Amino acid sequence: MLVLSGLLSFLICVGSISAHAKVVKLATFPIPLMVESESKGLFIDLTKEIAKRSQLEVQIAVYPTSRTLLDFSTDKVEAFFPALEVYMPKKAARTIPFYTKVDFVFSKKGRKLYSLKDLEGKKVGLTFRYPYAKELTANKKIEFEFAPDDVTNMKKLSQGLIDAFVVEERSGLQALLLSGQKDIQYNKKIPLSKQEVFYAFQDNEEGRSLADSFSRAIEAMKKDGSFDRVMTPVQ
């Protein structure tokens, strides 16, 4: 009887702990195709699958980029994604890279604008709050013009209001489709820049443990092929 009573007490205790398990809060920001809402987007699907494999309960909030970085720096969230070197906090526990942000130059058909040198002296469209490689934004010979979103930049490019538009490949192709423009090109073989993408966690014991759990889940998904399945857009 004592053994049964002890077992019941143990099970109740475990159930109580599980019921009050901490929810890991992650922040992100809107990115066409990748982060469309708190429940939709390739990065959202990936994060949920990683959390499931890591046996973690996560809460994802989508904010403007500045709010995401502020909430992370003030410890209001345990992590944020996608994190890149250009705005990676000095003190952060990072996962292994889960994506490579590859930017390309989109231009009007017939205009070969592929390299940084090609862009000098040109008016180049960028999208507000997006992380671009420093070698691009630091080039004083390029005139930059910002737009609120990728679709607007595609339309401006088609209308001749800008000479080129620099954007991540998948996001750019999605924006091109949504814009309905047909006179725009890019060269898939000539990327302008590449940046590795991580999940950034707080630089403490818990954060480092979470980063390690996420990294192990990412590695497992890449090995069993589920990573590519999750990251492939449904047509």
Short mmCIF file of C-alpha atoms in Angstrom, two decimals:
data_model
loop_
_atom_site.label_atom_id
_atom_site.label_comp_id
_atom_site.label_asym_id
_atom_site.label_seq_id
_atom_site.Cartn_x
_atom_site.Cartn_y
_atom_site.Cartn_z
CA MET A 1 0.00 0.00 0.00
CA LEU A 2 2.85 2.36 0.86
CA VAL A 3 4.55 1.53 -2.44
CA LEU A 4 1.35 2.30 -4.39
CA SER A 5 0.86 5.53 -2.47
CA GLY A 6 4.45 6.56 -3.19
CA LEU A 7 4.08 5.78 -6.88
CA LEU A 8 0.90 7.86 -7.12
CA SER A 9 2.60 10.76 -5.39
CA PHE A 10 5.52 10.54 -7.84
CA LEU A 11 3.20 10.50 -10.86
CA ILE A 12 1.23 13.48 -9.53
CA CYS A 13 4.48 15.35 -8.97
CA VAL A 14 5.73 14.61 -12.50
CA GLY A 15 2.38 15.63 -13.95
CA SER A 16 2.47 18.86 -12.02
CA ILE A 17 5.99 19.64 -13.28
CA SER A 18 4.98 18.92 -16.89
CA ALA A 19 1.88 21.08 -16.56
CA HIS A 20 4.01 23.98 -15.41
CA ALA A 21 6.90 23.42 -17.80
CA LYS A 22 8.45 26.67 -18.94
CA VAL A 23 7.44 27.98 -22.35
CA VAL A 24 10.43 29.07 -24.42
CA LYS A 25 9.70 32.46 -25.97
CA LEU A 26 11.18 33.23 -29.39
CA ALA A 27 10.88 36.43 -31.38
CA THR A 28 11.19 36.92 -35.11
CA PHE A 29 10.19 39.45 -37.77
CA PRO A 30 8.25 39.35 -41.05
CA ILE A 31 10.09 37.89 -44.03
CA PRO A 32 8.21 36.98 -47.23
CA LEU A 33 7.76 33.21 -47.49
CA MET A 34 9.92 32.58 -44.40
CA VAL A 35 7.91 34.35 -41.67
CA GLU A 36 4.42 35.37 -42.76
CA SER A 37 2.72 35.16 -39.34
CA GLU A 38 3.15 33.45 -35.98
CA SER A 39 1.80 30.26 -37.54
CA LYS A 40 2.86 30.48 -41.18
CA GLY A 41 6.22 30.49 -42.97
CA LEU A 42 9.10 28.12 -43.69
CA PHE A 43 11.13 29.35 -40.70
CA ILE A 44 8.03 29.02 -38.50
CA ASP A 45 7.45 25.43 -39.63
CA LEU A 46 11.12 24.64 -39.07
CA THR A 47 11.11 26.13 -35.57
CA LYS A 48 8.03 24.17 -34.57
CA GLU A 49 9.55 20.91 -35.82
CA ILE A 50 12.82 21.60 -34.00
CA ALA A 51 10.89 22.32 -30.79
CA LYS A 52 8.88 19.12 -31.18
CA ARG A 53 12.03 17.03 -31.59
CA SER A 54 13.63 18.81 -28.64
CA GLN A 55 10.50 18.18 -26.53
CA LEU A 56 10.10 21.88 -25.91
CA GLU A 57 7.05 24.08 -25.84
CA VAL A 58 7.69 27.31 -27.72
CA GLN A 59 5.84 30.56 -28.14
CA ILE A 60 6.69 32.52 -31.30
CA ALA A 61 6.05 36.25 -31.54
CA VAL A 62 6.40 38.24 -34.77
CA TYR A 63 7.52 41.83 -34.26
CA PRO A 64 9.24 44.52 -36.31
CA THR A 65 13.00 43.84 -36.49
CA SER A 66 13.89 46.59 -34.00
CA ARG A 67 11.39 45.25 -31.43
CA THR A 68 12.72 41.71 -31.87
CA LEU A 69 16.30 42.77 -31.18
CA LEU A 70 15.22 45.00 -28.26
CA ASP A 71 13.23 42.24 -26.59
CA PHE A 72 16.19 39.90 -26.90
CA SER A 73 18.66 42.43 -25.53
CA THR A 74 16.40 43.11 -22.54
CA ASP A 75 15.83 39.40 -21.80
CA LYS A 76 12.12 39.49 -22.64
CA VAL A 77 12.55 36.50 -24.94
CA GLU A 78 14.85 33.49 -24.71
CA ALA A 79 15.82 33.60 -28.38
CA PHE A 80 15.30 35.22 -31.75
CA PHE A 81 15.65 34.13 -35.36
CA PRO A 82 16.92 34.52 -37.98
CA ALA A 83 20.16 35.82 -36.46
CA LEU A 84 23.02 36.97 -38.71
CA GLU A 85 26.50 38.31 -38.04
CA VAL A 86 25.50 41.84 -39.11
CA TYR A 87 23.27 42.24 -36.04
CA MET A 88 24.31 39.32 -33.84
CA PRO A 89 24.65 40.46 -30.20
CA LYS A 90 28.17 40.14 -28.83
CA LYS A 91 26.90 37.90 -26.04
CA ALA A 92 24.62 35.24 -27.44
CA ALA A 93 24.58 31.46 -27.61
CA ARG A 94 24.11 30.49 -31.22
CA THR A 95 23.04 27.27 -32.88
CA ILE A 96 24.75 25.76 -35.86
CA PRO A 97 23.72 27.54 -39.09
CA PHE A 98 20.30 26.41 -40.28
CA TYR A 99 20.16 28.50 -43.44
CA THR A 100 22.34 30.57 -45.73
CA LYS A 101 20.92 33.92 -46.77
CA VAL A 102 22.04 34.36 -50.35
CA ASP A 103 21.39 37.78 -51.85
CA PHE A 104 21.17 38.40 -55.57
CA VAL A 105 20.89 41.45 -57.77
CA PHE A 106 17.58 41.62 -59.63
CA SER A 107 17.54 43.94 -62.64
CA LYS A 108 15.58 44.68 -65.78
CA LYS A 109 16.10 42.13 -68.52
CA GLY A 110 19.04 43.03 -70.71
CA ARG A 111 20.99 44.79 -67.95
CA LYS A 112 23.88 42.75 -66.53
CA LEU A 113 24.18 44.01 -62.97
CA TYR A 114 25.61 41.22 -60.84
CA SER A 115 28.58 42.44 -58.79
CA LEU A 116 29.24 45.23 -56.31
CA LYS A 117 31.30 46.99 -58.97
CA ASP A 118 28.35 46.84 -61.38
CA LEU A 119 26.17 48.59 -58.80
CA GLU A 120 28.46 51.57 -58.29
CA GLY A 121 26.92 54.74 -59.66
CA LYS A 122 23.48 53.06 -59.75
CA LYS A 123 20.31 53.57 -57.72
CA VAL A 124 19.79 50.31 -55.82
CA GLY A 125 16.61 49.30 -54.03
CA LEU A 126 16.77 47.77 -50.56
CA THR A 127 14.00 46.75 -48.17
CA PHE A 128 13.63 48.39 -44.76
CA ARG A 129 14.79 46.38 -41.73
CA TYR A 130 16.43 43.62 -43.78
CA PRO A 131 20.00 42.58 -42.92
CA TYR A 132 22.36 43.19 -45.83
CA ALA A 133 26.05 42.35 -46.06
CA LYS A 134 28.31 45.13 -44.79
CA GLU A 135 30.34 45.20 -48.01
CA LEU A 136 27.16 46.29 -49.81
CA THR A 137 25.80 48.91 -47.40
CA ALA A 138 29.25 50.40 -46.73
CA ASN A 139 29.90 51.10 -50.42
CA LYS A 140 29.64 54.90 -50.73
CA LYS A 141 29.56 54.74 -54.52
CA ILE A 142 26.12 53.15 -54.53
CA GLU A 143 22.93 55.19 -54.07
CA PHE A 144 20.44 53.27 -51.95
CA GLU A 145 16.70 53.76 -51.96
CA PHE A 146 14.55 51.93 -49.40
CA ALA A 147 11.04 50.57 -49.77
CA PRO A 148 8.75 49.03 -47.13
CA ASP A 149 8.62 45.60 -48.76
CA ASP A 150 10.05 43.43 -51.53
CA VAL A 151 6.98 43.60 -53.78
CA THR A 152 7.19 47.40 -53.87
CA ASN A 153 10.85 47.18 -54.84
CA MET A 154 10.05 44.77 -57.67
CA LYS A 155 7.43 47.17 -59.02
CA LYS A 156 9.82 50.12 -58.75
CA LEU A 157 12.44 48.13 -60.63
CA SER A 158 10.02 47.29 -63.42
CA GLN A 159 8.98 50.95 -63.64
CA GLY A 160 12.59 52.10 -63.95
CA LEU A 161 12.53 54.01 -60.65
CA ILE A 162 15.58 52.04 -59.48
CA ASP A 163 18.34 50.35 -61.46
CA ALA A 164 18.58 47.20 -59.38
CA PHE A 165 17.10 45.47 -56.34
CA VAL A 166 19.15 43.38 -53.89
CA VAL A 167 17.20 40.67 -52.10
CA GLU A 168 17.45 37.12 -50.78
CA GLU A 169 16.73 34.62 -53.52
CA ARG A 170 13.61 32.90 -52.23
CA SER A 171 12.06 36.08 -50.90
CA GLY A 172 12.89 37.84 -54.16
CA LEU A 173 11.30 35.18 -56.32
CA GLN A 174 8.19 35.21 -54.13
CA ALA A 175 8.01 39.00 -54.41
CA LEU A 176 8.49 38.83 -58.17
CA LEU A 177 5.59 36.39 -58.44
CA LEU A 178 3.34 38.56 -56.27
CA SER A 179 4.28 41.72 -58.16
CA GLY A 180 3.20 40.23 -61.48
CA GLN A 181 6.21 41.72 -63.27
CA LYS A 182 7.66 39.86 -66.26
CA ASP A 183 10.62 42.02 -67.31
CA ILE A 184 12.95 41.26 -64.38
CA GLN A 185 15.91 38.89 -64.22
CA TYR A 186 18.68 37.63 -61.94
CA ASN A 187 21.59 35.27 -62.41
CA LYS A 188 21.27 32.26 -60.11
CA LYS A 189 24.94 31.41 -60.65
CA ILE A 190 26.25 34.79 -59.45
CA PRO A 191 25.19 35.63 -55.87
CA LEU A 192 26.10 39.06 -54.53
CA SER A 193 26.67 37.92 -50.94
CA LYS A 194 26.14 35.02 -48.54
CA GLN A 195 25.37 35.15 -44.82
CA GLU A 196 24.90 32.21 -42.45
CA VAL A 197 21.73 32.21 -40.36
CA PHE A 198 21.37 30.99 -36.76
CA TYR A 199 19.03 30.87 -33.79
CA ALA A 200 20.41 33.19 -31.10
CA PHE A 201 19.76 32.33 -27.44
CA GLN A 202 20.62 34.19 -24.25
CA ASP A 203 24.24 33.68 -23.20
CA ASN A 204 23.56 31.83 -19.95
CA GLU A 205 23.41 28.21 -18.87
CA GLU A 206 19.81 27.75 -19.98
CA GLY A 207 20.38 29.53 -23.29
CA ARG A 208 23.44 27.47 -24.12
CA SER A 209 21.53 24.29 -23.31
CA LEU A 210 18.63 25.34 -25.56
CA ALA A 211 21.00 26.27 -28.37
CA ASP A 212 22.62 22.84 -28.09
CA SER A 213 19.20 21.12 -28.21
CA PHE A 214 18.23 23.10 -31.31
CA SER A 215 21.56 22.32 -32.98
CA ARG A 216 21.18 18.59 -32.37
CA ALA A 217 17.64 18.67 -33.78
CA ILE A 218 18.81 20.55 -36.89
CA GLU A 219 21.59 18.02 -37.47
CA ALA A 220 19.17 15.11 -37.08
CA MET A 221 16.70 16.67 -39.50
CA LYS A 222 19.41 17.19 -42.11
CA LYS A 223 20.49 13.57 -41.77
CA ASP A 224 17.02 12.04 -42.14
CA GLY A 225 15.93 14.35 -44.95
CA SER A 226 13.12 16.06 -43.04
CA PHE A 227 14.93 19.40 -43.05
CA ASP A 228 14.65 19.75 -46.84
CA ARG A 229 11.02 18.65 -46.74
CA VAL A 230 10.11 21.31 -44.19
CA MET A 231 12.05 24.02 -46.02
CA THR A 232 10.54 23.29 -49.45
CA PRO A 233 7.60 25.60 -50.28
CA VAL A 234 4.34 23.86 -51.12
CA GLN A 235 3.37 24.86 -54.64
#
